[in-house]
PDB file of C-alpha atoms and ligand atoms in Angstrom:
ATOM      1  CA  UNK L  30      -8.354 -20.978   5.413  1.00 92.00           C
ATOM      2  CA  UNK L  31      -7.971 -17.484   3.991  1.00 96.00           C
ATOM      3  CA  UNK L  32      -4.696 -15.605   3.867  1.00 98.00           C
ATOM      4  CA  UNK L  33      -4.307 -11.837   4.050  1.00 98.00           C
ATOM      5  CA  UNK L  34      -1.069 -10.059   3.225  1.00 98.00           C
ATOM      6  CA  UNK L  35      -0.702  -6.558   4.680  1.00 98.00           C
ATOM      7  CA  UNK L  36       1.945  -4.463   2.927  1.00 98.00           C
ATOM      8  CA  UNK L  37       2.993  -1.405   4.913  1.00 98.00           C
ATOM      9  CA  UNK L  38       5.012   1.329   3.238  1.00 98.00           C
ATOM     10  CA  UNK L  39       4.852   4.253   5.668  1.00 98.00           C
ATOM     11  CA  UNK L  40       8.103   5.755   6.941  1.00 97.00           C
ATOM     12  CA  UNK L  41       6.369   5.992  10.298  1.00 98.00           C
ATOM     13  CA  UNK L  42       5.752   2.279  10.688  1.00 97.00           C
ATOM     14  CA  UNK L  43       2.882   1.606  13.079  1.00 97.00           C
ATOM     15  CA  UNK L  44       2.482   5.394  13.564  1.00 98.00           C
ATOM     16  CA  UNK L  45       1.667   5.964   9.887  1.00 98.00           C
ATOM     17  CA  UNK L  46      -1.834   7.063   8.896  1.00 98.00           C
ATOM     18  CA  UNK L  47      -1.904   4.528   6.075  1.00 98.00           C
ATOM     19  CA  UNK L  48      -0.738   1.782   8.435  1.00 98.00           C
ATOM     20  CA  UNK L  49      -3.409   2.836  10.943  1.00 98.00           C
ATOM     21  CA  UNK L  50      -6.209   2.509   8.390  1.00 98.00           C
ATOM     22  CA  UNK L  51      -4.782  -0.749   7.075  1.00 98.00           C
ATOM     23  CA  UNK L  52      -4.628  -2.046  10.665  1.00 98.00           C
ATOM     24  CA  UNK L  53      -8.269  -1.058  11.229  1.00 98.00           C
ATOM     25  CA  UNK L  54      -9.261  -3.006   8.140  1.00 98.00           C
ATOM     26  CA  UNK L  55      -7.152  -6.019   9.072  1.00 98.00           C
ATOM     27  CA  UNK L  56      -8.496  -6.103  12.647  1.00 98.00           C
ATOM     28  CA  UNK L  57     -12.031  -6.144  11.277  1.00 97.00           C
ATOM     29  CA  UNK L  58     -11.079  -8.837   8.792  1.00 97.00           C
ATOM     30  CA  UNK L  59      -9.613 -10.979  11.573  1.00 97.00           C
ATOM     31  CA  UNK L  60     -12.880 -10.729  13.506  1.00 96.00           C
ATOM     32  CA  UNK L  61     -14.764 -11.855  10.419  1.00 95.00           C
ATOM     33  CA  UNK L  62     -12.221 -14.624   9.710  1.00 96.00           C
ATOM     34  CA  UNK L  63     -11.034 -15.971  13.061  1.00 96.00           C
ATOM     35  CA  UNK L  64      -9.338 -18.847  11.259  1.00 97.00           C
ATOM     36  CA  UNK L  65      -7.678 -16.495   8.760  1.00 98.00           C
ATOM     37  CA  UNK L  66      -3.919 -16.033   8.546  1.00 98.00           C
ATOM     38  CA  UNK L  67      -2.414 -12.531   8.409  1.00 98.00           C
ATOM     39  CA  UNK L  68       1.114 -11.868   7.235  1.00 98.00           C
ATOM     40  CA  UNK L  69       2.697  -8.399   7.377  1.00 98.00           C
ATOM     41  CA  UNK L  70       5.388  -7.187   4.985  1.00 98.00           C
ATOM     42  CA  UNK L  71       6.846  -3.807   6.010  1.00 98.00           C
ATOM     43  CA  UNK L  72       8.802  -2.559   3.013  1.00 98.00           C
ATOM     44  CA  UNK L  73       9.777   0.691   4.747  1.00 97.00           C
ATOM     45  CA  UNK L  74      11.115  -0.808   7.984  1.00 97.00           C
ATOM     46  CA  UNK L  75      12.553  -3.894   6.285  1.00 96.00           C
ATOM     47  CA  UNK L  76      13.558  -2.156   3.086  1.00 95.00           C
ATOM     48  CA  UNK L  77      13.614  -3.908  -0.260  1.00 97.00           C
ATOM     49  CA  UNK L  78      16.842  -2.903  -2.075  1.00 97.00           C
ATOM     50  CA  UNK L  79      16.674  -0.736  -5.155  1.00 98.00           C
ATOM     51  CA  UNK L  80      16.754  -2.646  -8.391  1.00 98.00           C
ATOM     52  CA  UNK L  81      20.304  -2.593  -9.771  1.00 98.00           C
ATOM     53  CA  UNK L  82      21.833  -4.224 -12.817  1.00 98.00           C
ATOM     54  CA  UNK L  83      23.325  -6.859 -10.516  1.00 98.00           C
ATOM     55  CA  UNK L  84      19.893  -7.710  -9.124  1.00 98.00           C
ATOM     56  CA  UNK L  85      18.115  -7.631 -12.483  1.00 98.00           C
ATOM     57  CA  UNK L  86      20.823  -9.857 -13.993  1.00 98.00           C
ATOM     58  CA  UNK L  87      20.168 -12.375 -11.219  1.00 98.00           C
ATOM     59  CA  UNK L  88      16.449 -12.345 -12.034  1.00 98.00           C
ATOM     60  CA  UNK L  89      16.926 -13.062 -15.724  1.00 98.00           C
ATOM     61  CA  UNK L  90      19.775 -15.581 -15.426  1.00 98.00           C
ATOM     62  CA  UNK L  91      18.751 -19.208 -16.014  1.00 97.00           C
ATOM     63  CA  UNK L  92      18.313 -20.799 -12.566  1.00 97.00           C
ATOM     64  CA  UNK L  93      20.920 -23.483 -13.261  1.00 98.00           C
ATOM     65  CA  UNK L  94      23.537 -20.869 -14.197  1.00 98.00           C
ATOM     66  CA  UNK L  95      23.058 -18.580 -11.185  1.00 98.00           C
ATOM     67  CA  UNK L  96      25.961 -17.953  -8.860  1.00 98.00           C
ATOM     68  CA  UNK L  97      25.243 -18.361  -5.126  1.00 98.00           C
ATOM     69  CA  UNK L  98      24.884 -14.552  -4.876  1.00 98.00           C
ATOM     70  CA  UNK L  99      22.436 -14.534  -7.768  1.00 98.00           C
ATOM     71  CA  UNK L 100      20.511 -17.409  -6.208  1.00 98.00           C
ATOM     72  CA  UNK L 101      20.139 -15.404  -3.018  1.00 98.00           C
ATOM     73  CA  UNK L 102      18.903 -12.333  -4.921  1.00 98.00           C
ATOM     74  CA  UNK L 103      16.411 -14.313  -7.028  1.00 98.00           C
ATOM     75  CA  UNK L 104      15.343 -16.308  -3.971  1.00 98.00           C
ATOM     76  CA  UNK L 105      14.563 -13.124  -2.047  1.00 98.00           C
ATOM     77  CA  UNK L 106      12.381 -11.851  -4.899  1.00 98.00           C
ATOM     78  CA  UNK L 107      10.626 -15.223  -5.141  1.00 98.00           C
ATOM     79  CA  UNK L 108      10.012 -15.228  -1.380  1.00 98.00           C
ATOM     80  CA  UNK L 109       8.199 -11.873  -1.780  1.00 98.00           C
ATOM     81  CA  UNK L 110       6.211 -13.294  -4.686  1.00 98.00           C
ATOM     82  CA  UNK L 111       5.302 -16.442  -2.726  1.00 98.00           C
ATOM     83  CA  UNK L 112       3.798 -14.233  -0.009  1.00 98.00           C
ATOM     84  CA  UNK L 113       1.580 -12.675  -2.673  1.00 98.00           C
ATOM     85  CA  UNK L 114       0.692 -16.018  -4.230  1.00 98.00           C
ATOM     86  CA  UNK L 115      -0.482 -17.350  -0.860  1.00 98.00           C
ATOM     87  CA  UNK L 116      -2.699 -14.321  -0.197  1.00 98.00           C
ATOM     88  CA  UNK L 117      -6.401 -14.216  -1.044  1.00 98.00           C
ATOM     89  CA  UNK L 118      -6.620 -10.613   0.146  1.00 98.00           C
ATOM     90  CA  UNK L 119      -3.932  -7.942  -0.035  1.00 98.00           C
ATOM     91  CA  UNK L 120      -4.047  -4.747   2.012  1.00 98.00           C
ATOM     92  CA  UNK L 121      -1.674  -1.995   0.938  1.00 98.00           C
ATOM     93  CA  UNK L 122      -0.881   1.149   2.934  1.00 98.00           C
ATOM     94  CA  UNK L 123      -0.058   3.884   0.428  1.00 98.00           C
ATOM     95  CA  UNK L 124       1.175   7.262   1.685  1.00 98.00           C
ATOM     96  CA  UNK L 125       1.831  10.052  -0.812  1.00 98.00           C
ATOM     97  CA  UNK L 126       5.440  11.167  -0.595  1.00 98.00           C
ATOM     98  CA  UNK L 127       6.721  13.985  -2.789  1.00 98.00           C
ATOM     99  CA  UNK L 128       3.986  13.507  -5.361  1.00 98.00           C
ATOM    100  CA  UNK L 129       4.599   9.810  -5.769  1.00 98.00           C
ATOM    101  CA  UNK L 130       4.478   6.389  -4.184  1.00 98.00           C
ATOM    102  CA  UNK L 131       7.030   5.672  -1.436  1.00 98.00           C
ATOM    103  CA  UNK L 132      10.316   4.668  -3.056  1.00 98.00           C
ATOM    104  CA  UNK L 133      10.189   1.538  -0.899  1.00 97.00           C
ATOM    105  CA  UNK L 134       7.025   0.469  -2.731  1.00 98.00           C
ATOM    106  CA  UNK L 135       8.653   1.075  -6.117  1.00 98.00           C
ATOM    107  CA  UNK L 136      11.605  -1.098  -5.038  1.00 98.00           C
ATOM    108  CA  UNK L 137       9.123  -3.785  -3.917  1.00 98.00           C
ATOM    109  CA  UNK L 138       7.245  -3.613  -7.237  1.00 98.00           C
ATOM    110  CA  UNK L 139      10.611  -3.935  -9.028  1.00 98.00           C
ATOM    111  CA  UNK L 140      11.158  -7.205  -7.143  1.00 98.00           C
ATOM    112  CA  UNK L 141       7.737  -8.717  -7.802  1.00 98.00           C
ATOM    113  CA  UNK L 142       7.451  -7.838 -11.502  1.00 98.00           C
ATOM    114  CA  UNK L 143       9.157 -10.975 -12.812  1.00 98.00           C
ATOM    115  CA  UNK L 144       8.756 -12.235 -16.386  1.00 97.00           C
ATOM    116  CA  UNK L 145       7.618 -15.852 -16.388  1.00 97.00           C
ATOM    117  CA  UNK L 146       6.683 -15.741 -12.704  1.00 98.00           C
ATOM    118  CA  UNK L 147       4.193 -12.910 -12.174  1.00 98.00           C
ATOM    119  CA  UNK L 148       3.518 -12.042 -15.824  1.00 98.00           C
ATOM    120  CA  UNK L 149       4.216 -13.401 -19.267  1.00 98.00           C
ATOM    121  CA  UNK L 150       3.851 -12.232 -22.825  1.00 96.00           C
ATOM    122  CA  UNK L 151       1.564 -14.180 -25.124  1.00 95.00           C
ATOM    123  CA  UNK L 152       0.657 -13.648 -28.767  1.00 95.00           C
ATOM    124  CA  UNK L 153      -2.311 -11.651 -27.425  1.00 93.00           C
ATOM    125  CA  UNK L 154      -0.128  -9.402 -25.246  1.00 94.00           C
ATOM    126  CA  UNK L 155       0.868  -9.504 -21.587  1.00 95.00           C
ATOM    127  CA  UNK L 156      -0.868 -11.800 -19.127  1.00 98.00           C
ATOM    128  CA  UNK L 157      -0.713 -11.342 -15.353  1.00 98.00           C
ATOM    129  CA  UNK L 158      -0.201 -14.565 -13.435  1.00 98.00           C
ATOM    130  CA  UNK L 159      -1.313 -13.579  -9.906  1.00 98.00           C
ATOM    131  CA  UNK L 160      -5.045 -13.979 -10.400  1.00 97.00           C
ATOM    132  CA  UNK L 161      -8.089 -14.273  -8.148  1.00 97.00           C
ATOM    133  CA  UNK L 162      -7.013 -11.819  -5.456  1.00 98.00           C
ATOM    134  CA  UNK L 163      -8.751  -8.831  -3.913  1.00 98.00           C
ATOM    135  CA  UNK L 164      -6.663  -5.770  -3.112  1.00 98.00           C
ATOM    136  CA  UNK L 165      -7.583  -2.922  -0.760  1.00 98.00           C
ATOM    137  CA  UNK L 166      -5.374   0.178  -0.938  1.00 98.00           C
ATOM    138  CA  UNK L 167      -5.364   2.763   1.870  1.00 98.00           C
ATOM    139  CA  UNK L 168      -4.127   5.967   0.257  1.00 98.00           C
ATOM    140  CA  UNK L 169      -3.248   8.779   2.683  1.00 98.00           C
ATOM    141  CA  UNK L 170      -2.319  12.262   1.562  1.00 98.00           C
ATOM    142  CA  UNK L 171      -1.520  15.617   3.155  1.00 98.00           C
ATOM    143  CA  UNK L 172      -3.438  17.480   0.444  1.00 98.00           C
ATOM    144  CA  UNK L 173      -6.320  16.765  -1.927  1.00 98.00           C
ATOM    145  CA  UNK L 174      -5.521  14.872  -5.127  1.00 98.00           C
ATOM    146  CA  UNK L 175      -8.090  12.157  -5.769  1.00 97.00           C
ATOM    147  CA  UNK L 176      -9.760  12.608  -9.144  1.00 96.00           C
ATOM    148  CA  UNK L 177      -7.251  15.269 -10.278  1.00 97.00           C
ATOM    149  CA  UNK L 178      -4.288  14.984 -12.680  1.00 96.00           C
ATOM    150  CA  UNK L 179      -1.993  15.353  -9.647  1.00 97.00           C
ATOM    151  CA  UNK L 180      -3.040  11.930  -8.365  1.00 98.00           C
ATOM    152  CA  UNK L 181       0.029  10.090  -9.665  1.00 97.00           C
ATOM    153  CA  UNK L 182      -0.611   7.048  -7.515  1.00 98.00           C
ATOM    154  CA  UNK L 183      -3.992   5.562  -8.336  1.00 98.00           C
ATOM    155  CA  UNK L 184      -3.470   4.728 -12.008  1.00 98.00           C
ATOM    156  CA  UNK L 185       0.128   3.662 -11.463  1.00 98.00           C
ATOM    157  CA  UNK L 186      -0.668   1.244  -8.636  1.00 98.00           C
ATOM    158  CA  UNK L 187      -3.798  -0.055 -10.384  1.00 98.00           C
ATOM    159  CA  UNK L 188      -1.912  -0.541 -13.670  1.00 98.00           C
ATOM    160  CA  UNK L 189       1.043  -2.308 -12.073  1.00 98.00           C
ATOM    161  CA  UNK L 190      -1.109  -4.649  -9.989  1.00 98.00           C
ATOM    162  CA  UNK L 191      -3.348  -5.327 -12.996  1.00 98.00           C
ATOM    163  CA  UNK L 192      -0.293  -6.142 -15.101  1.00 98.00           C
ATOM    164  CA  UNK L 193       0.693  -8.928 -12.721  1.00 98.00           C
ATOM    165  CA  UNK L 194      -2.887 -10.217 -12.608  1.00 98.00           C
ATOM    166  CA  UNK L 195      -4.544  -8.384  -9.730  1.00 98.00           C
ATOM    167  CA  UNK L 196      -7.407  -6.597 -11.370  1.00 98.00           C
ATOM    168  CA  UNK L 197      -9.791  -6.294  -8.429  1.00 98.00           C
ATOM    169  CA  UNK L 198      -8.306  -3.278  -6.640  1.00 98.00           C
ATOM    170  CA  UNK L 199     -10.293  -0.962  -4.360  1.00 98.00           C
ATOM    171  CA  UNK L 200      -8.854   2.383  -3.211  1.00 98.00           C
ATOM    172  CA  UNK L 201      -9.885   3.961   0.082  1.00 98.00           C
ATOM    173  CA  UNK L 202      -8.647   7.542   0.428  1.00 98.00           C
ATOM    174  CA  UNK L 203      -7.899   9.724   3.429  1.00 98.00           C
ATOM    175  CA  UNK L 204      -6.925  13.125   2.085  1.00 98.00           C
ATOM    176  CA  UNK L 205      -6.331  16.573   3.525  1.00 98.00           C
ATOM    177  CA  UNK L 206      -4.444  15.092   6.459  1.00 98.00           C
ATOM    178  CA  UNK L 207      -2.116  18.118   6.612  1.00 98.00           C
ATOM    179  CA  UNK L 208      -4.941  20.656   6.321  1.00 98.00           C
ATOM    180  CA  UNK L 209      -5.759  21.040  10.001  1.00 98.00           C
ATOM    181  CA  UNK L 210      -7.223  18.798  12.659  1.00 98.00           C
ATOM    182  CA  UNK L 211     -10.824  19.090  11.475  1.00 98.00           C
ATOM    183  CA  UNK L 212      -9.898  18.062   7.937  1.00 98.00           C
ATOM    184  CA  UNK L 213      -7.719  15.215   9.194  1.00 98.00           C
ATOM    185  CA  UNK L 214     -10.310  13.891  11.643  1.00 98.00           C
ATOM    186  CA  UNK L 215     -13.044  14.044   9.009  1.00 98.00           C
ATOM    187  CA  UNK L 216     -10.871  12.214   6.438  1.00 98.00           C
ATOM    188  CA  UNK L 217      -9.945   9.433   8.847  1.00 98.00           C
ATOM    189  CA  UNK L 218     -13.556   9.083  10.013  1.00 98.00           C
ATOM    190  CA  UNK L 219     -14.747   8.888   6.399  1.00 98.00           C
ATOM    191  CA  UNK L 220     -12.169   6.216   5.542  1.00 98.00           C
ATOM    192  CA  UNK L 221     -13.256   4.214   8.597  1.00 98.00           C
ATOM    193  CA  UNK L 222     -16.867   4.483   7.452  1.00 97.00           C
ATOM    194  CA  UNK L 223     -15.823   3.054   4.104  1.00 97.00           C
ATOM    195  CA  UNK L 224     -14.126   0.169   5.931  1.00 97.00           C
ATOM    196  CA  UNK L 225     -17.343  -0.441   7.907  1.00 95.00           C
ATOM    197  CA  UNK L 226     -19.268  -0.452   4.632  1.00 95.00           C
ATOM    198  CA  UNK L 227     -16.885  -2.991   3.087  1.00 94.00           C
ATOM    199  CA  UNK L 228     -17.145  -5.226   6.132  1.00 93.00           C
ATOM    200  CA  UNK L 229     -20.951  -4.994   6.256  1.00 90.00           C
ATOM    201  CA  UNK L 230     -21.238  -5.802   2.564  1.00 86.00           C
ATOM    202  CA  UNK L 231     -18.826  -8.640   3.118  1.00 79.00           C
ATOM    203  CA  UNK L 232     -21.100 -10.229   5.664  1.00 72.00           C
ATOM    204  CA  UNK L 233     -23.583 -11.023   2.892  1.00 62.00           C
ATOM    205  CA  UNK L 234     -21.498 -12.551   1.215  1.00 51.00           C
ATOM    206  CA  UNK L 235     -18.005 -11.086   1.382  1.00 45.00           C
ATOM    207  CA  UNK L 236     -16.138 -10.252  -1.825  1.00 48.00           C
ATOM    208  CA  UNK L 237     -13.163 -12.010  -0.259  1.00 50.00           C
ATOM    209  CA  UNK L 238     -15.115 -15.259  -0.093  1.00 48.00           C
ATOM    210  CA  UNK L 239     -15.849 -15.129  -3.792  1.00 47.00           C
ATOM    211  CA  UNK L 240     -12.221 -14.287  -4.553  1.00 49.00           C
ATOM    212  CA  UNK L 241     -10.962 -17.279  -2.636  1.00 46.00           C
ATOM    213  CA  UNK L 242     -13.549 -19.699  -4.030  1.00 42.00           C
TER     214      UNK L 242
HETATM  215  C1  FMN U 317       8.487  12.763   3.060  1.00 70.20           C
HETATM  216  C2  FMN U 317       7.061  13.182   2.931  1.00 70.20           C
HETATM  217  C3  FMN U 317       6.604  13.689   1.729  1.00 70.20           C
HETATM  218  C4  FMN U 317       5.271  14.080   1.582  1.00 70.20           C
HETATM  219  N1  FMN U 317       4.842  14.544   0.379  1.00 70.20           N
HETATM  220  C5  FMN U 317       3.546  14.889   0.235  1.00 70.20           C
HETATM  221  C6  FMN U 317       3.043  15.327  -1.028  1.00 70.20           C
HETATM  222  O1  FMN U 317       3.750  15.417  -2.028  1.00 70.20           O
HETATM  223  N2  FMN U 317       1.751  15.687  -1.111  1.00 70.20           N
HETATM  224  C7  FMN U 317       0.903  15.583  -0.026  1.00 70.20           C
HETATM  225  O2  FMN U 317      -0.261  15.896  -0.165  1.00 70.20           O
HETATM  226  N3  FMN U 317       1.339  15.128   1.161  1.00 70.20           N
HETATM  227  C8  FMN U 317       2.627  14.791   1.314  1.00 70.20           C
HETATM  228  N4  FMN U 317       3.067  14.321   2.511  1.00 70.20           N
HETATM  229  C9  FMN U 317       2.088  14.111   3.591  1.00 70.20           C
HETATM  230  C10 FMN U 317       1.668  12.641   3.628  1.00 70.20           C
HETATM  231  O3  FMN U 317       1.074  12.263   2.410  1.00 70.20           O
HETATM  232  C11 FMN U 317       0.668  12.406   4.745  1.00 70.20           C
HETATM  233  O4  FMN U 317       1.256  12.797   5.969  1.00 70.20           O
HETATM  234  C12 FMN U 317       0.255  10.950   4.830  1.00 70.20           C
HETATM  235  O5  FMN U 317      -0.604  10.783   5.907  1.00 70.20           O
HETATM  236  C13 FMN U 317       1.441  10.062   4.996  1.00 70.20           C
HETATM  237  O6  FMN U 317       1.012   8.725   5.255  1.00 70.20           O
HETATM  238  P1  FMN U 317       1.678   7.887   6.421  1.00 70.20           P
HETATM  239  O7  FMN U 317       1.354   8.619   7.717  1.00 70.20           O
HETATM  240  O8  FMN U 317       1.028   6.565   6.322  1.00 70.20           O
HETATM  241  O9  FMN U 317       3.149   7.837   6.172  1.00 70.20           O
HETATM  242  C14 FMN U 317       4.396  13.958   2.693  1.00 70.20           C
HETATM  243  C15 FMN U 317       4.861  13.449   3.897  1.00 70.20           C
HETATM  244  C16 FMN U 317       6.184  13.064   4.028  1.00 70.20           C
HETATM  245  C17 FMN U 317       6.662  12.501   5.327  1.00 70.20           C
END
């Protein structure tokens, strides 16, 4: 049985453009995997706290020395990581806010980047520990950034996910969403075409199947 984790980060919840595209993908995936399990993590609506010294200290404390408060903080982070570990496929909604990723996503990344749990250092350098997953990222932007130096998101998200072991990351863009209705409609339609293409390719045989094998 395959597991899909959908991570939503839009301020607008279900009304977000990134959530809408992610939902379209997930609905198609459910049709293709009727037995599949979908779990949704909404880091905007159910906000992950900012990383503070108190929280980081809880992460790095030896488990047997943690206070009850530290246990709760570390346990919350490990619950988020367990959701990722269970997933074969991860779908991330990624709006562009003020030239960067939503701060809620940064807070989430700060809770899942855990030495010894999601990555470790070896004599050959860092090794990501969340392997064998496929990630689809739905990046929505008011303007046009893809392929330019102003795209601050793609490399950052790819690098972070790669660092914790997720190296198979596919970005689907919908840009120009604030540049008039024609631009918006065309961008959404194009992103949906890409989703159709992914699903059609998947039918013979789906990348997800090989990931989960
Ligand atoms: C707070 C905020 C900041 C934004 N900053 C930018 C920006 O820097 N560049 C841009 O092109 N669009 C910007 N936008 C437009 C969003 O990228 C665009 O509306 C996108 O569809 C948002 O995705 P969402 O609907 O999933 O939240 C911003 C929108 C909001 C609400």
